[in-house]
PDB file of C-alpha atoms and ligand atoms in Angstrom:
ATOM      1  CA  MET A  44      31.833-167.162-188.613  1.00 91.00           C
ATOM      2  CA  VAL A  45      29.675-170.252-188.205  1.00 96.00           C
ATOM      3  CA  GLU A  46      26.358-169.625-186.472  1.00 98.00           C
ATOM      4  CA  VAL A  47      24.564-172.246-184.422  1.00 98.00           C
ATOM      5  CA  TYR A  48      20.908-172.234-183.428  1.00 98.00           C
ATOM      6  CA  THR A  49      20.214-174.498-180.482  1.00 98.00           C
ATOM      7  CA  TRP A  50      18.317-174.804-177.249  1.00 97.00           C
ATOM      8  CA  GLU A  51      20.262-175.952-174.177  1.00 96.00           C
ATOM      9  CA  PRO A  52      23.439-178.069-174.591  1.00 97.00           C
ATOM     10  CA  ASN A  53      21.310-181.177-174.451  1.00 97.00           C
ATOM     11  CA  ALA A  54      20.444-184.036-176.862  1.00 97.00           C
ATOM     12  CA  ASN A  55      20.450-182.981-180.547  1.00 98.00           C
ATOM     13  CA  SER A  56      20.937-179.332-179.580  1.00 97.00           C
ATOM     14  CA  GLY A  57      24.074-180.236-177.669  1.00 98.00           C
ATOM     15  CA  LYS A  58      25.772-182.136-180.497  1.00 98.00           C
ATOM     16  CA  PRO A  59      27.074-179.206-182.644  1.00 98.00           C
ATOM     17  CA  LEU A  60      27.973-177.235-179.499  1.00 98.00           C
ATOM     18  CA  PHE A  61      30.051-180.073-178.040  1.00 98.00           C
ATOM     19  CA  CYS A  62      31.613-180.689-181.449  1.00 98.00           C
ATOM     20  CA  LEU A  63      32.579-177.022-182.075  1.00 98.00           C
ATOM     21  CA  LYS A  64      34.011-176.670-178.565  1.00 98.00           C
ATOM     22  CA  GLU A  65      36.071-179.872-178.961  1.00 98.00           C
ATOM     23  CA  LYS A  66      37.456-178.550-182.252  1.00 98.00           C
ATOM     24  CA  GLN A  67      38.009-175.094-180.715  1.00 97.00           C
ATOM     25  CA  VAL A  68      36.119-173.417-183.561  1.00 97.00           C
ATOM     26  CA  PRO A  69      34.776-169.931-182.690  1.00 97.00           C
ATOM     27  CA  PHE A  70      31.037-169.613-183.355  1.00 98.00           C
ATOM     28  CA  THR A  71      28.034-167.412-182.735  1.00 98.00           C
ATOM     29  CA  HIS A  72      25.422-169.107-180.588  1.00 98.00           C
ATOM     30  CA  HIS A  73      21.742-168.231-181.043  1.00 98.00           C
ATOM     31  CA  TYR A  74      19.668-169.608-178.191  1.00 98.00           C
ATOM     32  CA  VAL A  75      16.273-170.899-179.371  1.00 97.00           C
ATOM     33  CA  ASP A  76      14.026-171.171-176.320  1.00 96.00           C
ATOM     34  CA  MET A  77      12.008-174.366-176.688  1.00 93.00           C
ATOM     35  CA  GLY A  78      10.174-173.482-173.444  1.00 89.00           C
ATOM     36  CA  SER A  79       8.607-170.553-175.364  1.00 91.00           C
ATOM     37  CA  TYR A  80       8.229-172.608-178.599  1.00 92.00           C
ATOM     38  CA  GLU A  81      10.700-170.329-180.399  1.00 96.00           C
ATOM     39  CA  GLN A  82      11.488-173.231-182.754  1.00 96.00           C
ATOM     40  CA  PHE A  83       8.076-172.485-184.356  1.00 95.00           C
ATOM     41  CA  SER A  84       8.577-168.699-184.530  1.00 95.00           C
ATOM     42  CA  PRO A  85       8.505-167.151-188.046  1.00 95.00           C
ATOM     43  CA  GLU A  86      12.133-165.984-187.534  1.00 96.00           C
ATOM     44  CA  PHE A  87      13.387-169.514-186.875  1.00 97.00           C
ATOM     45  CA  LEU A  88      11.147-171.124-189.522  1.00 97.00           C
ATOM     46  CA  ASP A  89      12.921-168.840-192.026  1.00 97.00           C
ATOM     47  CA  ILE A  90      16.124-170.695-191.097  1.00 97.00           C
ATOM     48  CA  ASN A  91      14.693-174.209-190.736  1.00 97.00           C
ATOM     49  CA  PRO A  92      11.162-174.563-192.136  1.00 97.00           C
ATOM     50  CA  ASP A  93      10.832-177.934-190.322  1.00 96.00           C
ATOM     51  CA  GLY A  94      10.905-176.125-186.959  1.00 97.00           C
ATOM     52  CA  THR A  95      13.511-178.420-185.405  1.00 97.00           C
ATOM     53  CA  ILE A  96      16.804-177.529-183.806  1.00 97.00           C
ATOM     54  CA  PRO A  97      19.741-177.488-184.131  1.00 98.00           C
ATOM     55  CA  ALA A  98      20.609-175.592-187.286  1.00 98.00           C
ATOM     56  CA  VAL A  99      24.200-174.839-188.261  1.00 98.00           C
ATOM     57  CA  VAL A 100      24.596-171.862-190.627  1.00 98.00           C
ATOM     58  CA  HIS A 101      27.871-171.396-192.478  1.00 95.00           C
ATOM     59  CA  GLY A 102      27.704-168.510-194.928  1.00 95.00           C
ATOM     60  CA  ARG A 103      24.740-169.283-197.166  1.00 94.00           C
ATOM     61  CA  LEU A 104      24.608-172.949-196.180  1.00 97.00           C
ATOM     62  CA  VAL A 105      22.034-174.076-193.633  1.00 98.00           C
ATOM     63  CA  MET A 106      22.596-177.507-192.122  1.00 97.00           C
ATOM     64  CA  THR A 107      19.969-179.268-190.055  1.00 97.00           C
ATOM     65  CA  GLU A 108      20.054-182.858-188.719  1.00 97.00           C
ATOM     66  CA  SER A 109      22.562-182.835-185.897  1.00 98.00           C
ATOM     67  CA  THR A 110      24.561-185.935-186.858  1.00 98.00           C
ATOM     68  CA  PRO A 111      25.441-184.969-190.453  1.00 98.00           C
ATOM     69  CA  ALA A 112      25.903-181.379-189.200  1.00 98.00           C
ATOM     70  CA  MET A 113      28.616-182.674-186.831  1.00 98.00           C
ATOM     71  CA  GLU A 114      30.303-184.482-189.742  1.00 98.00           C
ATOM     72  CA  TYR A 115      30.203-181.218-191.715  1.00 98.00           C
ATOM     73  CA  ILE A 116      31.863-179.369-188.832  1.00 98.00           C
ATOM     74  CA  ASP A 117      34.551-182.056-188.596  1.00 98.00           C
ATOM     75  CA  ASP A 118      35.220-181.778-192.355  1.00 97.00           C
ATOM     76  CA  ALA A 119      35.006-178.014-192.700  1.00 96.00           C
ATOM     77  CA  TYR A 120      37.184-176.853-189.786  1.00 96.00           C
ATOM     78  CA  GLY A 121      40.603-177.496-188.319  1.00 93.00           C
ATOM     79  CA  GLY A 122      41.208-178.697-184.801  1.00 94.00           C
ATOM     80  CA  PRO A 123      41.436-182.295-183.652  1.00 97.00           C
ATOM     81  CA  PRO A 124      39.736-184.766-186.025  1.00 98.00           C
ATOM     82  CA  LEU A 125      36.687-186.326-184.408  1.00 98.00           C
ATOM     83  CA  ARG A 126      36.317-189.361-186.683  1.00 98.00           C
ATOM     84  CA  PRO A 127      38.538-192.433-186.705  1.00 98.00           C
ATOM     85  CA  ALA A 128      40.590-192.983-189.861  1.00 97.00           C
ATOM     86  CA  ASP A 129      40.297-196.775-189.611  1.00 98.00           C
ATOM     87  CA  PRO A 130      37.377-197.969-191.810  1.00 98.00           C
ATOM     88  CA  TYR A 131      36.013-200.464-189.243  1.00 98.00           C
ATOM     89  CA  LEU A 132      36.117-197.899-186.435  1.00 98.00           C
ATOM     90  CA  ARG A 133      34.477-195.326-188.702  1.00 98.00           C
ATOM     91  CA  TRP A 134      31.695-197.846-189.356  1.00 98.00           C
ATOM     92  CA  ARG A 135      31.398-198.406-185.624  1.00 98.00           C
ATOM     93  CA  MET A 136      31.148-194.624-185.044  1.00 98.00           C
ATOM     94  CA  ARG A 137      28.376-194.319-187.651  1.00 98.00           C
ATOM     95  CA  GLN A 138      26.589-197.389-186.331  1.00 98.00           C
ATOM     96  CA  VAL A 139      26.514-195.913-182.802  1.00 98.00           C
ATOM     97  CA  MET A 140      25.256-192.559-184.151  1.00 98.00           C
ATOM     98  CA  ARG A 141      22.540-194.189-186.231  1.00 98.00           C
ATOM     99  CA  TYR A 142      21.351-196.295-183.280  1.00 98.00           C
ATOM    100  CA  MET A 143      21.184-193.121-181.179  1.00 98.00           C
ATOM    101  CA  ASP A 144      19.281-191.174-183.848  1.00 98.00           C
ATOM    102  CA  ASN A 145      16.839-193.919-184.809  1.00 98.00           C
ATOM    103  CA  VAL A 146      16.204-195.691-181.520  1.00 98.00           C
ATOM    104  CA  VAL A 147      17.670-194.235-178.341  1.00 98.00           C
ATOM    105  CA  ALA A 148      17.308-190.448-178.630  1.00 97.00           C
ATOM    106  CA  PRO A 149      13.612-190.564-179.693  1.00 96.00           C
ATOM    107  CA  SER A 150      12.870-192.958-176.810  1.00 97.00           C
ATOM    108  CA  LEU A 151      14.552-190.720-174.228  1.00 96.00           C
ATOM    109  CA  ALA A 152      12.829-187.670-175.745  1.00 94.00           C
ATOM    110  CA  MET A 153       9.426-189.340-175.423  1.00 95.00           C
ATOM    111  CA  ILE A 154      10.035-190.280-171.787  1.00 96.00           C
ATOM    112  CA  ALA A 155      11.438-186.852-170.836  1.00 93.00           C
ATOM    113  CA  SER A 156       8.742-184.847-172.622  1.00 94.00           C
ATOM    114  CA  ASN A 157       5.963-186.878-171.013  1.00 95.00           C
ATOM    115  CA  ARG A 158       7.543-186.325-167.617  1.00 93.00           C
ATOM    116  CA  LEU A 159       8.495-182.647-168.001  1.00 89.00           C
ATOM    117  CA  ALA A 160       6.387-181.048-170.751  1.00 88.00           C
ATOM    118  CA  ALA A 161       3.025-182.872-170.570  1.00 91.00           C
ATOM    119  CA  PRO A 162       2.141-181.592-167.043  1.00 91.00           C
ATOM    120  CA  ARG A 163       2.427-177.999-168.303  1.00 91.00           C
ATOM    121  CA  PHE A 164      -0.652-178.487-170.497  1.00 93.00           C
ATOM    122  CA  ILE A 165      -3.009-179.769-167.801  1.00 92.00           C
ATOM    123  CA  GLY A 166      -5.966-177.424-167.444  1.00 93.00           C
ATOM    124  CA  ARG A 167      -5.110-175.349-170.540  1.00 94.00           C
ATOM    125  CA  ASP A 168      -7.872-174.276-172.919  1.00 96.00           C
ATOM    126  CA  PRO A 169      -8.098-177.003-175.646  1.00 95.00           C
ATOM    127  CA  GLU A 170      -8.859-174.422-178.350  1.00 95.00           C
ATOM    128  CA  GLU A 171      -5.733-172.484-177.444  1.00 94.00           C
ATOM    129  CA  LEU A 172      -3.690-175.714-177.581  1.00 94.00           C
ATOM    130  CA  LYS A 173      -5.102-176.502-181.035  1.00 95.00           C
ATOM    131  CA  ARG A 174      -3.985-173.060-182.227  1.00 94.00           C
ATOM    132  CA  GLU A 175      -0.469-173.829-180.874  1.00 92.00           C
ATOM    133  CA  LEU A 176      -0.542-177.196-182.692  1.00 94.00           C
ATOM    134  CA  ASN A 177      -1.369-175.513-185.990  1.00 94.00           C
ATOM    135  CA  LYS A 178       1.948-173.631-185.847  1.00 93.00           C
ATOM    136  CA  ILE A 179       3.930-176.909-186.003  1.00 95.00           C
ATOM    137  CA  PRO A 180       5.047-177.564-189.578  1.00 95.00           C
ATOM    138  CA  LEU A 181       5.905-181.288-189.593  1.00 96.00           C
ATOM    139  CA  PRO A 182       2.854-183.610-189.345  1.00 96.00           C
ATOM    140  CA  GLU A 183       4.736-186.228-187.308  1.00 95.00           C
ATOM    141  CA  ARG A 184       5.890-183.575-184.809  1.00 94.00           C
ATOM    142  CA  ARG A 185       2.350-182.207-184.629  1.00 96.00           C
ATOM    143  CA  ALA A 186       1.101-185.723-183.808  1.00 95.00           C
ATOM    144  CA  SER A 187       3.677-186.115-180.995  1.00 94.00           C
ATOM    145  CA  TRP A 188       2.877-182.694-179.551  1.00 95.00           C
ATOM    146  CA  GLU A 189      -0.853-183.469-179.718  1.00 95.00           C
ATOM    147  CA  LYS A 190      -0.302-186.594-177.607  1.00 95.00           C
ATOM    148  CA  LEU A 191       1.689-184.525-175.108  1.00 94.00           C
ATOM    149  CA  MET A 192      -0.770-181.652-174.948  1.00 95.00           C
ATOM    150  CA  PHE A 193      -3.793-183.910-174.497  1.00 95.00           C
ATOM    151  CA  ASN A 194      -1.929-186.521-172.418  1.00 93.00           C
ATOM    152  CA  THR A 195      -2.764-189.373-174.791  1.00 94.00           C
ATOM    153  CA  THR A 196       0.630-191.063-175.246  1.00 95.00           C
ATOM    154  CA  PRO A 197      -0.232-194.786-175.029  1.00 96.00           C
ATOM    155  CA  PRO A 198       1.421-196.381-171.951  1.00 96.00           C
ATOM    156  CA  ALA A 199       2.692-199.196-174.219  1.00 98.00           C
ATOM    157  CA  GLU A 200       4.740-196.630-176.206  1.00 96.00           C
ATOM    158  CA  LEU A 201       6.295-195.311-173.003  1.00 97.00           C
ATOM    159  CA  GLU A 202       7.062-198.857-171.837  1.00 98.00           C
ATOM    160  CA  GLU A 203       8.698-199.670-175.162  1.00 98.00           C
ATOM    161  CA  SER A 204      10.787-196.486-174.940  1.00 98.00           C
ATOM    162  CA  ALA A 205      11.928-197.453-171.425  1.00 97.00           C
ATOM    163  CA  ARG A 206      12.878-200.922-172.706  1.00 98.00           C
ATOM    164  CA  ARG A 207      14.916-199.375-175.531  1.00 98.00           C
ATOM    165  CA  VAL A 208      16.778-197.066-173.158  1.00 98.00           C
ATOM    166  CA  SER A 209      17.644-199.993-170.838  1.00 98.00           C
ATOM    167  CA  GLN A 210      18.828-202.006-173.825  1.00 98.00           C
ATOM    168  CA  ALA A 211      20.995-199.075-174.972  1.00 98.00           C
ATOM    169  CA  ILE A 212      22.594-198.750-171.523  1.00 98.00           C
ATOM    170  CA  ALA A 213      23.565-202.451-171.670  1.00 98.00           C
ATOM    171  CA  HIS A 214      24.782-202.101-175.271  1.00 98.00           C
ATOM    172  CA  PHE A 215      27.054-199.130-174.551  1.00 98.00           C
ATOM    173  CA  GLU A 216      28.363-200.775-171.374  1.00 98.00           C
ATOM    174  CA  ALA A 217      29.393-203.766-173.553  1.00 98.00           C
ATOM    175  CA  LEU A 218      31.014-201.548-176.238  1.00 98.00           C
ATOM    176  CA  LEU A 219      32.986-199.650-173.594  1.00 98.00           C
ATOM    177  CA  ALA A 220      34.208-202.915-172.075  1.00 98.00           C
ATOM    178  CA  GLU A 221      35.939-203.560-175.433  1.00 97.00           C
ATOM    179  CA  LEU A 222      37.473-200.147-176.158  1.00 97.00           C
ATOM    180  CA  PRO A 223      38.064-196.968-174.101  1.00 98.00           C
ATOM    181  CA  TRP A 224      35.870-194.778-176.334  1.00 98.00           C
ATOM    182  CA  LEU A 225      32.761-195.781-178.272  1.00 98.00           C
ATOM    183  CA  ALA A 226      34.578-195.917-181.610  1.00 98.00           C
ATOM    184  CA  GLY A 227      38.132-196.770-180.648  1.00 97.00           C
ATOM    185  CA  GLU A 228      41.126-195.477-178.763  1.00 98.00           C
ATOM    186  CA  ARG A 229      40.190-191.829-179.260  1.00 98.00           C
ATOM    187  CA  PHE A 230      37.242-189.609-178.444  1.00 98.00           C
ATOM    188  CA  SER A 231      35.001-189.249-181.530  1.00 98.00           C
ATOM    189  CA  LEU A 232      31.636-188.020-182.774  1.00 98.00           C
ATOM    190  CA  ALA A 233      30.150-191.287-181.480  1.00 98.00           C
ATOM    191  CA  ASP A 234      31.042-190.221-177.935  1.00 99.00           C
ATOM    192  CA  ILE A 235      29.473-186.793-178.493  1.00 98.00           C
ATOM    193  CA  ALA A 236      26.303-188.340-179.947  1.00 98.00           C
ATOM    194  CA  VAL A 237      25.800-190.580-176.898  1.00 98.00           C
ATOM    195  CA  PHE A 238      27.068-188.140-174.257  1.00 98.00           C
ATOM    196  CA  ALA A 239      24.653-185.428-175.476  1.00 98.00           C
ATOM    197  CA  THR A 240      21.710-187.514-174.250  1.00 97.00           C
ATOM    198  CA  PHE A 241      23.406-189.758-171.659  1.00 98.00           C
ATOM    199  CA  TYR A 242      25.369-187.164-169.646  1.00 98.00           C
ATOM    200  CA  GLY A 243      22.750-187.122-166.890  1.00 97.00           C
ATOM    201  CA  LEU A 244      21.981-190.858-166.603  1.00 96.00           C
ATOM    202  CA  PRO A 245      23.553-191.362-163.146  1.00 96.00           C
ATOM    203  CA  ILE A 246      20.862-188.938-161.907  1.00 95.00           C
ATOM    204  CA  SER A 247      17.927-189.862-164.144  1.00 94.00           C
ATOM    205  CA  TYR A 248      18.544-193.660-164.157  1.00 96.00           C
ATOM    206  CA  PRO A 249      20.324-194.203-160.800  1.00 96.00           C
ATOM    207  CA  ARG A 250      19.222-197.835-160.495  1.00 97.00           C
ATOM    208  CA  GLU A 251      20.546-198.758-163.937  1.00 97.00           C
ATOM    209  CA  VAL A 252      23.669-196.601-164.224  1.00 98.00           C
ATOM    210  CA  HIS A 253      26.077-196.832-161.301  1.00 97.00           C
ATOM    211  CA  GLU A 254      29.612-197.952-160.494  1.00 97.00           C
ATOM    212  CA  ALA A 255      28.695-201.554-159.595  1.00 98.00           C
ATOM    213  CA  ARG A 256      26.312-202.273-162.495  1.00 98.00           C
ATOM    214  CA  THR A 257      27.846-200.272-165.372  1.00 98.00           C
ATOM    215  CA  PRO A 258      31.497-199.622-164.413  1.00 98.00           C
ATOM    216  CA  HIS A 259      32.656-198.935-167.974  1.00 98.00           C
ATOM    217  CA  LEU A 260      29.830-196.503-168.705  1.00 98.00           C
ATOM    218  CA  ILE A 261      30.519-194.668-165.429  1.00 98.00           C
ATOM    219  CA  ASP A 262      34.243-194.498-166.196  1.00 98.00           C
ATOM    220  CA  TRP A 263      33.432-193.168-169.703  1.00 98.00           C
ATOM    221  CA  LEU A 264      31.022-190.576-168.264  1.00 98.00           C
ATOM    222  CA  ARG A 265      33.724-189.486-165.810  1.00 98.00           C
ATOM    223  CA  ARG A 266      36.237-189.046-168.682  1.00 98.00           C
ATOM    224  CA  CYS A 267      33.687-187.183-170.837  1.00 98.00           C
ATOM    225  CA  HIS A 268      32.554-184.871-168.022  1.00 98.00           C
ATOM    226  CA  SER A 269      36.239-184.087-167.261  1.00 97.00           C
ATOM    227  CA  ARG A 270      36.853-182.724-170.764  1.00 97.00           C
ATOM    228  CA  PRO A 271      37.198-178.912-170.619  1.00 96.00           C
ATOM    229  CA  ALA A 272      35.526-178.485-174.047  1.00 98.00           C
ATOM    230  CA  LEU A 273      32.392-180.320-172.921  1.00 98.00           C
ATOM    231  CA  GLN A 274      32.289-178.314-169.686  1.00 97.00           C
ATOM    232  CA  GLU A 275      32.584-175.104-171.763  1.00 97.00           C
ATOM    233  CA  ALA A 276      29.610-176.183-173.882  1.00 98.00           C
ATOM    234  CA  PHE A 277      27.520-176.813-170.745  1.00 97.00           C
ATOM    235  CA  ALA A 278      28.375-173.260-169.646  1.00 96.00           C
ATOM    236  CA  LEU A 279      26.282-172.016-172.636  1.00 97.00           C
ATOM    237  CA  SER A 280      23.178-173.258-170.830  1.00 96.00           C
ATOM    238  CA  ARG A 281      20.667-170.675-169.635  1.00 95.00           C
ATOM    239  CA  GLY A 282      18.501-173.148-167.772  1.00 86.00           C
ATOM    240  CA  PHE A 283      18.747-176.237-165.668  1.00 89.00           C
ATOM    241  CA  ILE A 284      21.094-178.237-167.923  1.00 95.00           C
ATOM    242  CA  SER A 285      24.335-176.670-166.622  1.00 95.00           C
ATOM    243  CA  GLN A 286      23.134-177.304-163.059  1.00 95.00           C
ATOM    244  CA  ARG A 287      22.359-180.909-163.881  1.00 96.00           C
ATOM    245  CA  ALA A 288      25.795-181.381-165.512  1.00 97.00           C
ATOM    246  CA  ALA A 289      27.469-179.819-162.451  1.00 96.00           C
ATOM    247  CA  GLU A 290      25.473-182.171-160.222  1.00 97.00           C
ATOM    248  CA  VAL A 291      26.694-185.189-162.216  1.00 97.00           C
ATOM    249  CA  ARG A 292      30.296-183.907-162.073  1.00 97.00           C
ATOM    250  CA  GLY A 293      29.919-183.651-158.296  1.00 96.00           C
ATOM    251  CA  MET A 294      28.561-187.223-158.123  1.00 95.00           C
ATOM    252  CA  LEU A 295      31.475-188.480-160.214  1.00 96.00           C
ATOM    253  CA  GLY A 296      34.037-186.602-158.118  1.00 95.00           C
ATOM    254  CA  ILE A 297      35.170-184.269-160.916  1.00 95.00           C
ATOM    255  CA  ALA A 298      36.764-180.939-159.993  1.00 80.00           C
ATOM    256  CA  GLU A 299      35.348-177.887-161.796  1.00 74.00           C
ATOM    257  CA  SER A 300      37.858-176.634-164.385  1.00 68.00           C
ATOM    258  CA  VAL A 301      35.698-174.184-166.344  1.00 60.00           C
ATOM    259  CA  ALA A 302      33.818-171.261-164.800  1.00 47.00           C
ATOM    260  CA  ALA A 303      30.101-171.771-165.408  1.00 47.00           C
TER     261      ALA A 303
HETATM  262  N1  GSH B1270      16.832-185.629-186.286  1.00 50.56           N
HETATM  263  C1  GSH B1270      16.920-184.265-185.839  1.00 50.56           C
HETATM  264  C2  GSH B1270      16.048-184.126-184.611  1.00 50.56           C
HETATM  265  C3  GSH B1270      16.027-182.732-184.103  1.00 50.56           C
HETATM  266  C4  GSH B1270      15.165-182.596-182.855  1.00 50.56           C
HETATM  267  O1  GSH B1270      14.252-183.384-182.610  1.00 50.56           O
HETATM  268  N2  GSH B1270      15.462-181.603-182.080  1.00 50.56           N
HETATM  269  C5  GSH B1270      14.638-181.307-180.937  1.00 50.56           C
HETATM  270  C6  GSH B1270      15.474-180.593-179.883  1.00 50.56           C
HETATM  271  S1  GSH B1270      16.763-181.604-179.225  1.00 50.56           S
HETATM  272  C7  GSH B1270      13.545-180.381-181.385  1.00 50.56           C
HETATM  273  O2  GSH B1270      13.711-179.620-182.327  1.00 50.56           O
HETATM  274  N3  GSH B1270      12.417-180.403-180.718  1.00 50.56           N
HETATM  275  C8  GSH B1270      11.381-179.490-181.015  1.00 50.56           C
HETATM  276  C9  GSH B1270      10.076-180.138-181.260  1.00 50.56           C
HETATM  277  O3  GSH B1270       9.953-181.372-181.216  1.00 50.56           O
HETATM  278  O4  GSH B1270       9.159-179.375-181.486  1.00 50.56           O
HETATM  279  C10 GSH B1270      18.370-183.901-185.526  1.00 50.56           C
HETATM  280  O5  GSH B1270      19.151-184.808-185.222  1.00 50.56           O
HETATM  281  O6  GSH B1270      18.738-182.732-185.619  1.00 50.56           O
END
């Protein structure tokens, strides 16, 4: 059986979970607690030496990088196909996923980690923090964590991230005005890639994402949040993510169909 190592059903961690649930593939879920830095534990580094999640393990194969891991899942298992057959729409799906991976998801991650994680380090012993930093294998991740731990993220970087998120909201609103789903007439991996980080926007960006300003994005969020498979994936949460998803469903007027 396929095994999946993720944190909460959120952002990159959410992508394989949403994908497996949509395809109705049984899997074993290993929860990696980012709040306790389990992604840097020796046990997890044995699976992914980069210390990032998710990791999808199928027999002896270990797949990291959430977007290609979703494509692997779509290729390797039955269930509804999650990629359009039409070459243009397949390009559009990959273009959306690449934009998310390269531009939007890192910007949202920077904003969220500065808001949620950085305050946890205030007042901590700097020597202890340096020891924590030394456990992080990738130099670029170590540099990001160092900025968080010592609260030195330049304001200009945060402003640029906010600009990129606003631009992405406008971009996806325009794409969804053209077609019902991000890559065509059917739900696809592009929808999962965006939903995994955008599912909470009506709460986190209430001035930018609402019925009057982004009607297509709101309608898309309502259709995504209504999907039983995505609700089942949120039910794997052990923390605040399932509560946040339930709050958004309430805001969007969606009845609960899956027991949390
Ligand atoms: N490009 C990677 C990014 C993975 C990633 O950044 N995952 C986050 C969790 S959503 C993570 O591992 N964070 C831990 C850290 O930065 O230390 C992917 O798509 O899988």
